[in-house]
Coordinates of C-alpha atoms in Angstrom, one line a residue:
Chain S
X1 CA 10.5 44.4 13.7
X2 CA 12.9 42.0 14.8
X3 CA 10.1 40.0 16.0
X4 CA 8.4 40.0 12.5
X5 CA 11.9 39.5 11.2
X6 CA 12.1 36.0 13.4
X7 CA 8.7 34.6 12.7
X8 CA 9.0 35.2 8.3
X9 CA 13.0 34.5 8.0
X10 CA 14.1 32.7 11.9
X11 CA 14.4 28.9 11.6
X12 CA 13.3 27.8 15.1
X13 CA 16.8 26.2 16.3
X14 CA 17.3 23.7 19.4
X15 CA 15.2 20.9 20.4
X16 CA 11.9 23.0 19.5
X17 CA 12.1 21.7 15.8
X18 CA 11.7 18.6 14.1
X19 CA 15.2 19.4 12.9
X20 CA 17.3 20.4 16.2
X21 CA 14.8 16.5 17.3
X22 CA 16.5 14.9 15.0
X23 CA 20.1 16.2 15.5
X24 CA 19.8 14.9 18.9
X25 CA 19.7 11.3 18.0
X26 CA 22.7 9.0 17.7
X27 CA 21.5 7.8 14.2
X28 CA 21.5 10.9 12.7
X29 CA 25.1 12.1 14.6
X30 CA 26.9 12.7 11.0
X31 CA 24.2 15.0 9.6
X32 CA 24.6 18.5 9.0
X33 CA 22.2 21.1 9.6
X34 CA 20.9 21.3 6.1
X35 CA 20.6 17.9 6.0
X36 CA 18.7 17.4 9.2
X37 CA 16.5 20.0 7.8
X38 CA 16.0 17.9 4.8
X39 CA 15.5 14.7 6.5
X40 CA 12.8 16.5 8.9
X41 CA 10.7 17.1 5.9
X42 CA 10.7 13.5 5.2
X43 CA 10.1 11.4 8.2
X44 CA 6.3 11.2 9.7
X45 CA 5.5 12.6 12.9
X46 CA 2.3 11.0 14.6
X47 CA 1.0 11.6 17.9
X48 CA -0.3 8.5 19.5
X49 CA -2.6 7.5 22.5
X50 CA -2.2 6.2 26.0
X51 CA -1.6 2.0 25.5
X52 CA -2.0 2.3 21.6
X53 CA -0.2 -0.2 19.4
X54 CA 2.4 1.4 17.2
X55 CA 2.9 -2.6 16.0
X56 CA 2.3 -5.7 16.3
X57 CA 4.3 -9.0 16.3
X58 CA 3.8 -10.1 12.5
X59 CA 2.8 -7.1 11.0
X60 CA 4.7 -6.2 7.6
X61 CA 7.3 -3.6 8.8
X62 CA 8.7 -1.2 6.8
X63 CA 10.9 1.3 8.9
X64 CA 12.0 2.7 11.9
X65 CA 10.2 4.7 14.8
X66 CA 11.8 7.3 16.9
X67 CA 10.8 8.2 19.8
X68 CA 9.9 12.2 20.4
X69 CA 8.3 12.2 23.9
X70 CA 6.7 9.5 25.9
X71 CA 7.4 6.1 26.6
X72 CA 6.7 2.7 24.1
X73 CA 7.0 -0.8 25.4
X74 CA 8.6 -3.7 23.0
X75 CA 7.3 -7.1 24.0
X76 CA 6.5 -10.0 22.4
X77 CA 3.1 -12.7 22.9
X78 CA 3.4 -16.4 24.3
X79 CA 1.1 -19.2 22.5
X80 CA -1.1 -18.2 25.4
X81 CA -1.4 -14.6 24.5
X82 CA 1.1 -13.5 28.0
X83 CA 3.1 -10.5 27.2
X84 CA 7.0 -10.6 27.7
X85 CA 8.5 -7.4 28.2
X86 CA 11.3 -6.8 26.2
X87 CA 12.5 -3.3 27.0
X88 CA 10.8 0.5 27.9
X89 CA 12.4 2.7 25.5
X90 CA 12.2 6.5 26.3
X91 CA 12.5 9.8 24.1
X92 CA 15.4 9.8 21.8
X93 CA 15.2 6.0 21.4
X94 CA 14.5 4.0 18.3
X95 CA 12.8 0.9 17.3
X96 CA 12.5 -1.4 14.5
X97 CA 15.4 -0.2 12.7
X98 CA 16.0 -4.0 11.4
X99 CA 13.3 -3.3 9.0
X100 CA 14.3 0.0 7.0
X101 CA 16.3 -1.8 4.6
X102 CA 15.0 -5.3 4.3
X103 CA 11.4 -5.9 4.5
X104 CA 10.7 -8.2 6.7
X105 CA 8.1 -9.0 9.4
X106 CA 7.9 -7.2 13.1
X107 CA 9.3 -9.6 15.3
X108 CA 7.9 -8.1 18.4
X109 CA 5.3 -5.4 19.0
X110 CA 5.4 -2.2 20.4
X111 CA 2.8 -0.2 22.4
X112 CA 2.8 3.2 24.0
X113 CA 2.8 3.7 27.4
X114 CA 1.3 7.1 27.7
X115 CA 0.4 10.0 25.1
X116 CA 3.3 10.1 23.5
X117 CA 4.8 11.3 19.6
X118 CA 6.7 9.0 17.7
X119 CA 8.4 10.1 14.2
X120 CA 8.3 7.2 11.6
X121 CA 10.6 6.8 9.0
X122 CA 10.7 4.2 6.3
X123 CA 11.7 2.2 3.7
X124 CA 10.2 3.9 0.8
X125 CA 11.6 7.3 2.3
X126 CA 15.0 6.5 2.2
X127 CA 14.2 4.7 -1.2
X128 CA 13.0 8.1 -2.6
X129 CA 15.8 9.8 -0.9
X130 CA 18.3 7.4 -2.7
X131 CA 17.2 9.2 -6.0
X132 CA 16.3 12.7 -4.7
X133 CA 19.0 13.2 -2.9
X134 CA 21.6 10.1 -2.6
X135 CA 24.3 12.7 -0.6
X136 CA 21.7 12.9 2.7
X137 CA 20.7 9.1 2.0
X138 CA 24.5 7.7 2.5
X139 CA 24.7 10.0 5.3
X140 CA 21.6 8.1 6.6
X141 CA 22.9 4.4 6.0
X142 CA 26.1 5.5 7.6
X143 CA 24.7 6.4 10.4
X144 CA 21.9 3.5 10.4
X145 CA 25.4 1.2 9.6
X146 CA 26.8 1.9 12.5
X147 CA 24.2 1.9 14.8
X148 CA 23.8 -1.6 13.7
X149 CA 27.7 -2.4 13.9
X150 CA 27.5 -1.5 17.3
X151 CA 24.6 -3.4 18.2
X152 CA 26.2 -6.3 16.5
X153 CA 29.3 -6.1 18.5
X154 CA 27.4 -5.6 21.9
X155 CA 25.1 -8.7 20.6
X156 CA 28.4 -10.6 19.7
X157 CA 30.4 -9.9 23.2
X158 CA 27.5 -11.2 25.1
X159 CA 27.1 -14.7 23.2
X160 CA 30.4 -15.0 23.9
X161 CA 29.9 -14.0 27.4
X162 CA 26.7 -17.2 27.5
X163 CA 29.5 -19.5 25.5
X164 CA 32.0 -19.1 28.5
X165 CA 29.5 -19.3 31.0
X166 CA 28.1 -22.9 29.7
X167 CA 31.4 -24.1 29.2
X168 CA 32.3 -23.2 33.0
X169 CA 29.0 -25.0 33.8
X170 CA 29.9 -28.1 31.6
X171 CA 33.0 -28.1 33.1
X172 CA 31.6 -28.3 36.9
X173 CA 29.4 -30.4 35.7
X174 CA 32.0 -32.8 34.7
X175 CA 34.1 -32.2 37.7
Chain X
X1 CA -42.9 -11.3 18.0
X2 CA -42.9 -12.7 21.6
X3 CA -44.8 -9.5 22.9
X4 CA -47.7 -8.9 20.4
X5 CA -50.3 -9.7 22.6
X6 CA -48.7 -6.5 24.6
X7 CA -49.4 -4.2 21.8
X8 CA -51.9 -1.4 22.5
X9 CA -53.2 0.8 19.3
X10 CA -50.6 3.3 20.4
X11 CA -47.7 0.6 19.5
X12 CA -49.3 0.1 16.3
X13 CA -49.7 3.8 15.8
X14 CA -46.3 5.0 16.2
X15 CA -44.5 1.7 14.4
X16 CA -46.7 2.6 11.4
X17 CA -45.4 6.8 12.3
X18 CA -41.7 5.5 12.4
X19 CA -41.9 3.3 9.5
X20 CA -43.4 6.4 7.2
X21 CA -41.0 8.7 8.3
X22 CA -38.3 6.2 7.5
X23 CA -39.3 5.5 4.2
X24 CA -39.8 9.4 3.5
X25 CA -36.4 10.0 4.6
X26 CA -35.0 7.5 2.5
X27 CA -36.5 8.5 -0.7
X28 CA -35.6 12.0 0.4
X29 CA -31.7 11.1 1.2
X30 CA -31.8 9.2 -2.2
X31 CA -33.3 11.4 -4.5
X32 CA -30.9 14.3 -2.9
X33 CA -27.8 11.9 -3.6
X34 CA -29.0 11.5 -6.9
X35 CA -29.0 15.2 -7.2
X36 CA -25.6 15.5 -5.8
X37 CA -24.4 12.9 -8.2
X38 CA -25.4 14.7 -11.0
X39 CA -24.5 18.2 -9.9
X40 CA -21.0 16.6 -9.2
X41 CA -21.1 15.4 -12.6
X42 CA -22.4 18.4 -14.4
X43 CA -19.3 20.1 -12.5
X44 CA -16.4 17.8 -13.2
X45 CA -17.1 17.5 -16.8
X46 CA -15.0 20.4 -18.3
X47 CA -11.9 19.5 -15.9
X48 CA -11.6 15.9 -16.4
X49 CA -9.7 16.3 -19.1
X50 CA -7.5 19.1 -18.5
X51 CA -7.0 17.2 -15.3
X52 CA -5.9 13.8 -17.0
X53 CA -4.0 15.7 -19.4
X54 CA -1.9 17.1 -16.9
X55 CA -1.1 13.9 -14.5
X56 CA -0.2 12.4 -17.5
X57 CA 2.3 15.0 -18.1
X58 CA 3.8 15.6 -14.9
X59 CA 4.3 11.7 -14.8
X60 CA 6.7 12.0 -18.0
X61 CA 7.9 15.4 -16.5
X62 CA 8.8 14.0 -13.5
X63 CA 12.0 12.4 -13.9
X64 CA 13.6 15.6 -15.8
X65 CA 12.7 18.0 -12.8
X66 CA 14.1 15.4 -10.7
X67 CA 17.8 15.4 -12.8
X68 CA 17.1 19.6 -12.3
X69 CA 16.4 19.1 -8.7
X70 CA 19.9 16.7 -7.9
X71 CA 22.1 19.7 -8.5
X72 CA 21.7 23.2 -6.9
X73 CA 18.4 23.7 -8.0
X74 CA 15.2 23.6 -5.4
X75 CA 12.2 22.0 -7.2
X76 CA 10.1 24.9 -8.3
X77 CA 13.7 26.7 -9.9
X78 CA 13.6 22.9 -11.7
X79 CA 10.2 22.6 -12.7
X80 CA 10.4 26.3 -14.2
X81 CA 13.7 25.2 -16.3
X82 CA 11.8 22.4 -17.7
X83 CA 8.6 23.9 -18.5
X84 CA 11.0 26.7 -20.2
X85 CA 12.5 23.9 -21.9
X86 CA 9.4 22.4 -22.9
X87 CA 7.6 25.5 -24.4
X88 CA 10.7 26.5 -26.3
X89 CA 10.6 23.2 -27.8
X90 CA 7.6 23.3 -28.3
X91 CA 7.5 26.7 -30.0
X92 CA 10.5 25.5 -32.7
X93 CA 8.4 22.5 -33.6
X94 CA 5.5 24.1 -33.9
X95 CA 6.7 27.4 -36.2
X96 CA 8.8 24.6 -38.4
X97 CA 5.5 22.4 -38.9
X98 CA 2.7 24.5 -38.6
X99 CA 2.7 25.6 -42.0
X100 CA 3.0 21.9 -43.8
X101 CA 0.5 21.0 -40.8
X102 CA -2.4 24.0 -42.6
X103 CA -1.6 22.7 -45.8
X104 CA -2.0 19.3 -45.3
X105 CA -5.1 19.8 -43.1
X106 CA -7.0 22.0 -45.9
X107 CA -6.4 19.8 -48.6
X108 CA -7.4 16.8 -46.1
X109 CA -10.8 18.7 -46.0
X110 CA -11.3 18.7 -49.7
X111 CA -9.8 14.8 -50.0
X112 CA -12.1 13.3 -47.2
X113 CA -15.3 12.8 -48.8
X114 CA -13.2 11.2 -51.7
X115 CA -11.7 8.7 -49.7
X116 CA -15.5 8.0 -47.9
X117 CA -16.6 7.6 -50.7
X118 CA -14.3 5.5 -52.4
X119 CA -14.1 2.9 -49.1
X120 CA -18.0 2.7 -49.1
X121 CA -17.7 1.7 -53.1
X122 CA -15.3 -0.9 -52.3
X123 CA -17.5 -2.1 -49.4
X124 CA -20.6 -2.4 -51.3
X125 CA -18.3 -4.3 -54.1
X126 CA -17.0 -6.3 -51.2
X127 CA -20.8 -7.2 -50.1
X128 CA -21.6 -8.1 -53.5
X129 CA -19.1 -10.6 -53.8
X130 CA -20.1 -11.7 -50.5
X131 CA -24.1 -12.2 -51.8
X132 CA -22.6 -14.3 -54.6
X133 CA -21.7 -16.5 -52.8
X134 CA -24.1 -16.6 -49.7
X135 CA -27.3 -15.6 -51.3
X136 CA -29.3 -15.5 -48.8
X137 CA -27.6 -12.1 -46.8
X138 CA -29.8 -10.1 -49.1
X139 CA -31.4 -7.9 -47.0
X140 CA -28.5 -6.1 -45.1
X141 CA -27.5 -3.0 -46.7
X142 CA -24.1 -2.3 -45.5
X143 CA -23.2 0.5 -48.0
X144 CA -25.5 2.6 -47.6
X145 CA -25.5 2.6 -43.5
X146 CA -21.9 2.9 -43.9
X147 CA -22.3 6.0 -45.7
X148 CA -24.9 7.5 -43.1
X149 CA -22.0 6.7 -40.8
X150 CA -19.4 8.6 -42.4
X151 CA -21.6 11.5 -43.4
X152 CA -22.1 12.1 -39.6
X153 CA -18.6 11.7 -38.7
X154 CA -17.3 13.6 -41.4
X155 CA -20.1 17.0 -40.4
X156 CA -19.0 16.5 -36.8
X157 CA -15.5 16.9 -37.7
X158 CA -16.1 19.7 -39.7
X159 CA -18.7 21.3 -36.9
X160 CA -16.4 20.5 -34.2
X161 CA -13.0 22.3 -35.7
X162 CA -14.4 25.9 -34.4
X163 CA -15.5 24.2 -30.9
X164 CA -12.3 22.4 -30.4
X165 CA -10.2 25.9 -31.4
X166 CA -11.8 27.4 -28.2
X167 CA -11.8 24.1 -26.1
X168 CA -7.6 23.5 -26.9
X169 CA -7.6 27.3 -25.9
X170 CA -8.6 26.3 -22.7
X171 CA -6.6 23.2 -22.6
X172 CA -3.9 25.5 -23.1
X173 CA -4.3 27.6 -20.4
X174 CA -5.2 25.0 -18.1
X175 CA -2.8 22.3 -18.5
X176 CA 0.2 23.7 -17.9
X177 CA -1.2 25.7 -14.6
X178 CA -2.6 21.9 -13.3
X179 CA 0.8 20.0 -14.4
X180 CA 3.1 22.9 -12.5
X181 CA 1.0 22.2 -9.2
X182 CA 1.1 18.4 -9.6
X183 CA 4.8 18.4 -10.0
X184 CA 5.1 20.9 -7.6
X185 CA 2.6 20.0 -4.4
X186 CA 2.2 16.0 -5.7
X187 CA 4.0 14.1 -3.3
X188 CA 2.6 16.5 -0.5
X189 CA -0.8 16.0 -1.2
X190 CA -0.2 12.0 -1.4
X191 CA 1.7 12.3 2.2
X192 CA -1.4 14.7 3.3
X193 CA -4.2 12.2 2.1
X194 CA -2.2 9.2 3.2
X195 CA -1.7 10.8 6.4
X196 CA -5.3 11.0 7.0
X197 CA -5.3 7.2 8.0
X198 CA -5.1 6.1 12.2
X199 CA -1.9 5.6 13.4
X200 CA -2.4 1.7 13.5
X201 CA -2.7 1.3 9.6
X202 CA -0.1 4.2 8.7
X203 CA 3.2 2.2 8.0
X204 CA 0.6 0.3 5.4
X205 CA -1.0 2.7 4.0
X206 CA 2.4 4.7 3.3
X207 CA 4.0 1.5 2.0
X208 CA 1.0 0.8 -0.3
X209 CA 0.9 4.8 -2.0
X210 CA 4.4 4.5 -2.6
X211 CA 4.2 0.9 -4.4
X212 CA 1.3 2.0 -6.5
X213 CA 2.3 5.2 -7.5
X214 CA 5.6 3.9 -8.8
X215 CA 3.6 1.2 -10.8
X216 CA 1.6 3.9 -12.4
X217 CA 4.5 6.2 -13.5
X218 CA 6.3 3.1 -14.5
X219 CA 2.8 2.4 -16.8
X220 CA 2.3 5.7 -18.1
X221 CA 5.7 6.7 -18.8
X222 CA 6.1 3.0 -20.5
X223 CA 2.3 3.7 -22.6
X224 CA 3.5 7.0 -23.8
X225 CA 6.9 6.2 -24.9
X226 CA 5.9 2.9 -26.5
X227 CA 2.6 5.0 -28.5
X228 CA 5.1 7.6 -29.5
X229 CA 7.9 5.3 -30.8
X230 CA 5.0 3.3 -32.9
X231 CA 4.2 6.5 -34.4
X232 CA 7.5 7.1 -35.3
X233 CA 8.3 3.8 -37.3
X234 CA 5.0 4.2 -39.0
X235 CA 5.8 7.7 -39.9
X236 CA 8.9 7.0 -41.2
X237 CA 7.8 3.5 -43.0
X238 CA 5.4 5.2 -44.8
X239 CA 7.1 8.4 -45.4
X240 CA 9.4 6.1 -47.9
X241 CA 6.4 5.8 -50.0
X242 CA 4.2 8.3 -52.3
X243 CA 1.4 8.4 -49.5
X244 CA -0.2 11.5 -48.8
X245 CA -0.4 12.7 -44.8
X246 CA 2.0 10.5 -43.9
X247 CA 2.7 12.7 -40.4
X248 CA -1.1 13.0 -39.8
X249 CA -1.3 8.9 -40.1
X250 CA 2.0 8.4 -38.0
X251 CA 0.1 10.8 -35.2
X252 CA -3.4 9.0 -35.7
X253 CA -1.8 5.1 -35.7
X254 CA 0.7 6.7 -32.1
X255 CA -3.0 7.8 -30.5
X256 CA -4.7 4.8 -31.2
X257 CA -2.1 2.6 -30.0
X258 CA -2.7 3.6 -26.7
X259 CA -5.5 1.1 -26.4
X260 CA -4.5 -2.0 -26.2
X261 CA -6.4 -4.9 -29.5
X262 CA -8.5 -2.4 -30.6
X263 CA -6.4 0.5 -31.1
X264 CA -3.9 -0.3 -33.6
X265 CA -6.8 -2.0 -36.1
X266 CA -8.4 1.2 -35.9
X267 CA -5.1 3.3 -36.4
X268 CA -4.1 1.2 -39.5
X269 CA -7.7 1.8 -41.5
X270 CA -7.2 5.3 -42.5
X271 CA -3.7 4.5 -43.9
X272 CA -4.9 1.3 -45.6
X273 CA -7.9 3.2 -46.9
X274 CA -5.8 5.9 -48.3
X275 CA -3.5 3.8 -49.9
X276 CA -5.6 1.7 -51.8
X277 CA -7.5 5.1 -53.1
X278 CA -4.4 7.0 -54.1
X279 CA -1.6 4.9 -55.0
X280 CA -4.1 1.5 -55.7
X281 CA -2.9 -2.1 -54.9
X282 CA 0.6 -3.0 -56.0
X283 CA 3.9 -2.8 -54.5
X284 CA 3.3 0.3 -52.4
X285 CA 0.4 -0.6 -51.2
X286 CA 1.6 -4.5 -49.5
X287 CA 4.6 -2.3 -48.3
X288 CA 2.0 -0.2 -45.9
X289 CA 0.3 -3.1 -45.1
X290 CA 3.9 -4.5 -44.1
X291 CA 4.6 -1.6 -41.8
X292 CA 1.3 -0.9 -40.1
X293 CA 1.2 -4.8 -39.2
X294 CA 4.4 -6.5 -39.3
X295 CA 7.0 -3.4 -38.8
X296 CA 5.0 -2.1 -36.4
X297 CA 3.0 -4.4 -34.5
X298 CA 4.9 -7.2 -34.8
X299 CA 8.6 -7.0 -34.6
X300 CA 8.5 -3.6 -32.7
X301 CA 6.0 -3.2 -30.7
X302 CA 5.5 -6.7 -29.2
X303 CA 8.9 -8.2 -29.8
X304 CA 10.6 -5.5 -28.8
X305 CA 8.8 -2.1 -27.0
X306 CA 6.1 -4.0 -24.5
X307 CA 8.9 -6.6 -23.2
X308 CA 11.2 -3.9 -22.1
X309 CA 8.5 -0.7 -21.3
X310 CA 5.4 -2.2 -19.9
X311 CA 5.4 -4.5 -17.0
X312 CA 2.7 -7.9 -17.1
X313 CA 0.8 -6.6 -14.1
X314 CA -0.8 -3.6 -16.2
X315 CA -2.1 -6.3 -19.0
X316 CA -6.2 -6.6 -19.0
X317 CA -7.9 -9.4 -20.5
X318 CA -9.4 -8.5 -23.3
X319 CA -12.7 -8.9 -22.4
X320 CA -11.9 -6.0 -20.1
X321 CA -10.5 -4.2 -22.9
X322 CA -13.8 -4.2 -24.8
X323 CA -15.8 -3.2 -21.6
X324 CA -13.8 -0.3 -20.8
X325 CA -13.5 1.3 -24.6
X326 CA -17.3 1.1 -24.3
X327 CA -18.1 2.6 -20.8
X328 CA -15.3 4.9 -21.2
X329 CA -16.8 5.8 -24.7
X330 CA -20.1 6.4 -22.8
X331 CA -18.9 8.7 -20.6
X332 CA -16.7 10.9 -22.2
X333 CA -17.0 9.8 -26.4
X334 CA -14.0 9.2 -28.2
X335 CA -11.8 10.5 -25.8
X336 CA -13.1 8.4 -23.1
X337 CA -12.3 5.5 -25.5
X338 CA -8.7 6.1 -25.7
X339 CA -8.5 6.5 -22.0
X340 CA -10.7 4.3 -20.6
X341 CA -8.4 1.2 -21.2
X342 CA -5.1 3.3 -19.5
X343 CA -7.7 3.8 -16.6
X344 CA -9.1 0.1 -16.0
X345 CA -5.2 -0.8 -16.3
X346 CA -4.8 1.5 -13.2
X347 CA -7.2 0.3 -11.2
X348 CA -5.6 -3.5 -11.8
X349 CA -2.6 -1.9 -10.7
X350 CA -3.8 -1.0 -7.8
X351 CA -5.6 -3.9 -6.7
X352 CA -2.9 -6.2 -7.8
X353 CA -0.2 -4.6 -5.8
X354 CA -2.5 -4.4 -2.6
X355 CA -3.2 -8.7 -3.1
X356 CA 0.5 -8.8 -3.6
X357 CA 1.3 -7.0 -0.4
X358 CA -1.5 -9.2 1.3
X359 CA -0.2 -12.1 0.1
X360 CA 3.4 -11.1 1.1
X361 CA 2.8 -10.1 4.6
X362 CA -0.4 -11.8 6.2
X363 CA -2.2 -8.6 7.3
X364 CA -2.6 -7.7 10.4
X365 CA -6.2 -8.7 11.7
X366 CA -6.3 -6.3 15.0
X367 CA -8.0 -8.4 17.3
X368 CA -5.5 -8.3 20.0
X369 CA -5.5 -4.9 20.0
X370 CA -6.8 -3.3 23.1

């Protein structure tokens, strides 16, 4: 009975669901429990291959990715075709958050390094979601906000980190 | 061929074996597509309509359920609210008009034939002024084919109101069931279908289906509203006057105007017509003429209702225009000839919002992809 009563009424709780996934990340910290299990019915989960391209340097972008399980290498292409690395994100990362609100082109590409699922989420989600539902979609650009704020700041304390170090190097320069 | 002094009679043998068998097969795959085709028609031809009928209307339904859906309500509490809403409107418009609406169709019955036969008088009256002064367009005779004409259309309306009662019967039943599912399961069966493409081309494809099917309930919604307020200025312009089926005239000049040219020529005739029968050529008379064209073409459907509803992207040329009234007449008679036009704008919809997304982000070719 009380299994029968778990599989027709139980919400699966934790990281098992989409949901309890979701929770987890950073982005989505403010979110409440209903809300995650709104949201989860409106990003994309897709499994993908070993080395398959998720993106590619140039390619219209149009949201973010998170990273469920597995690994996914950003890099970007030389004039001669060399790949730079860039980073190795794992689960519970994200990528190509710069384009959810702006379109704009993918300025590096990103390709999994083994089976892995990846949940998408983009623009015109959050663009339906600002009329469905606009409560859960400030609760989303809060969160995306900030993520960005930070990133910003972290950006912004190392240029100023590079300016200090060429100054010290024009300065011995000098000397 | 390098190695035909290797062939044996066996070679020749089994090339001329391969190349029967392949041309069996073919005609064999192609008269069984054929077959398919027309089984597929044959099946899809009583549920195109009802199928139309009800995109159309959960496109204008759409945005209520939506309001409905913002508050406490999920979406199949809303879309049963607004269907209630709906029918009861429905049912208060209906028992308020349906007796003028008997009336007015009875004694439209008995008037028809008048009004035939008094437009095919003034045509032949028209052609002999015509002969008069071109002589030699003797040999045409225009009344009399016009008559044939209207004889035909006039036992096929009468033949097809008992047809029809059963058909809107259907509708009726139909309809409704195919708009609830639509408004209900839409966008999942979009995400299911769009989901269908690899992983590589997703992002696109998801972009594109969203793009498009905002153009189209932009168009549809903008059509409708624009055809319905047309009807409305007509029906009131002429209601000022002594014409008779003034509402049935309003509703015939809103359909028509749903195709683009052609339409509203063909919604003003039967109001012209009627005019110049029943209250003759004076002062009444240039007044509808005034509303069908100036009132309502001019000022407020072009100056004012297509700036505002219908977006540039959904216009055809009207070369188009003609070619899709025809094959849509073709496939589905009159009513293919309303909709065909809505249909081909579609389609340029589409294909102009996948060149625009083209042209806005070079596509990705995939050859670097490993």
């Amino acid at each position: 009975m009380s299994l029968l009563w778990r599989n027709v009424f139980g919400q699966k709780t934790g990281d098992d669901s989409l949901a309890g996934f979701l929770g987890s990340i950073p982005l989505f910290a403010e979110m409440k429990p209903r809300d995650l299990r709104q949201l989860a019915a409106l990003v994309h989960p897709r499994d993908y291959d070993d080395k398959e391209t998720v993106f590619s340097e140039g390619d219209p972008g149009s949201g973010l990715y998170l990273i469920r399980n597995g690994r996914v290498k950003i890099f970007t292409r030389d004039s001669s075709g060399h790949e730079h690395e860039i980073a190795v994100l794992e689960a519970g990362d994200f990528f190509g958050e710069t384009t959810l609100v702006s379109p704009a082109v993918r300025t590096a590409s990103a390709r999994t390094l083994e089976k892995s699922q990846l949940v998408g989420f983009f623009r015109a989600d959050l663009l339906d979601c600002m009329e469905k539902n606009p409560r859960l979609a400030l609760r989303l650009l809060f969160g995306l906000t900030r993520a960005m704020s930070e990133r910003l700041h972290l950006a912004d304390r190392e240029l100023k980190r590079l300016h200090h170090a060429l100054h010290e190097l024009q300065a011995e320069g000098q000397d | 061929m390098a190695e035909s002094n290797g062939l044996t009679r066996g070679h020749v043998l089994l090339f001329f074996l391969v190349m029967t068998a392949s041309i069996a097969s073919g005609l064999a795959i192609f008269s069984s597509a054929s077959r398919i085709t027309e089984l597929l028609h044959t099946a899809t031809t009583g549920i195109v309509l009802p199928v139309l009928l009800a995109l159309v209307l959960s496109f204008l339904l759409e945005p209520l359920v939506r309001l409905f859906e913002r508050g406490p309500l999920t979406r199949t509490a809303s879309i049963f609210l607004v269907f209630a809403l709906v029918a009861s409107g429905l049912y208060l418009a209906f028992s308020w008009l349906s007796p003028h609406w008997a009336e007015m169709w009875f004694s439209l019955r008995t008037d028809l034939p008048r009004y035939l036969g008094r437009g095919i008088a003034l045509l032949k009256e028209a052609q002999a002024r015509v002969q008069e002064i071109f002589p030699y367009i003797g040999g045409f005779d225009l009344p009399s084919r016009g008559r044939v004409l209207a004889e035909r259309l006039f036992s096929h309306i009468l033949a097809q109101t008992t047809g029809s009662a059963l058909k809107i019967g259907g509708l009726m039943v139909l309809v409704p069931l195919f708009t609830f599912f639509f408004l209900r399961d839409g966008q999942k069966i979009v995400r299911a279908s769009v989901g269908l493409v690899p992983n590589r081309y997703y992002e696109m494809a998801h972009d594109l289906a969203w793009l498009i099917s905002r153009q189209l309930s932009q168009f549809v919604r903008g059509r409708i509203t624009e055809a319905a307020i047309v009807g409305l200025v007509v029906g009131v312009g002429l209601s000022v006057t002594d014409i008779r089926y003034a509402p049935l005239l309003a509703l015939f000049a809103g359909i028509t105007n749903l195709v683009p040219y052609i339409g509203p020529i063909v919604g003003m005739i039967p109001g012209i017509l009627i005019a110049m029968v029943d209250l003759g050529i004076g002062a009444q008379f240039w007044w509808i003429v005034v509303v069908y064209l100036l009132i309502a073409q001019v000022i407020v459907d072009n100056f004012i209702l297509i700036p505002i509803l219908i977006s540039h992207v959904s216009n055809l040329h009207p070369l188009w225009v003609i070619i899709a009234i025809i094959m849509g007449g073709k496939l589905y008679g009159v009513l293919g000839m309303i909709i065909g036009v809505p249909v081909a704008s579609i389609l340029k919809i589409v294909i102009i919002e996948i060149r625009y997304y083209r042209q806005t982000f070079a596509l990705p070719l995939g050859e670097f992809d490993s």
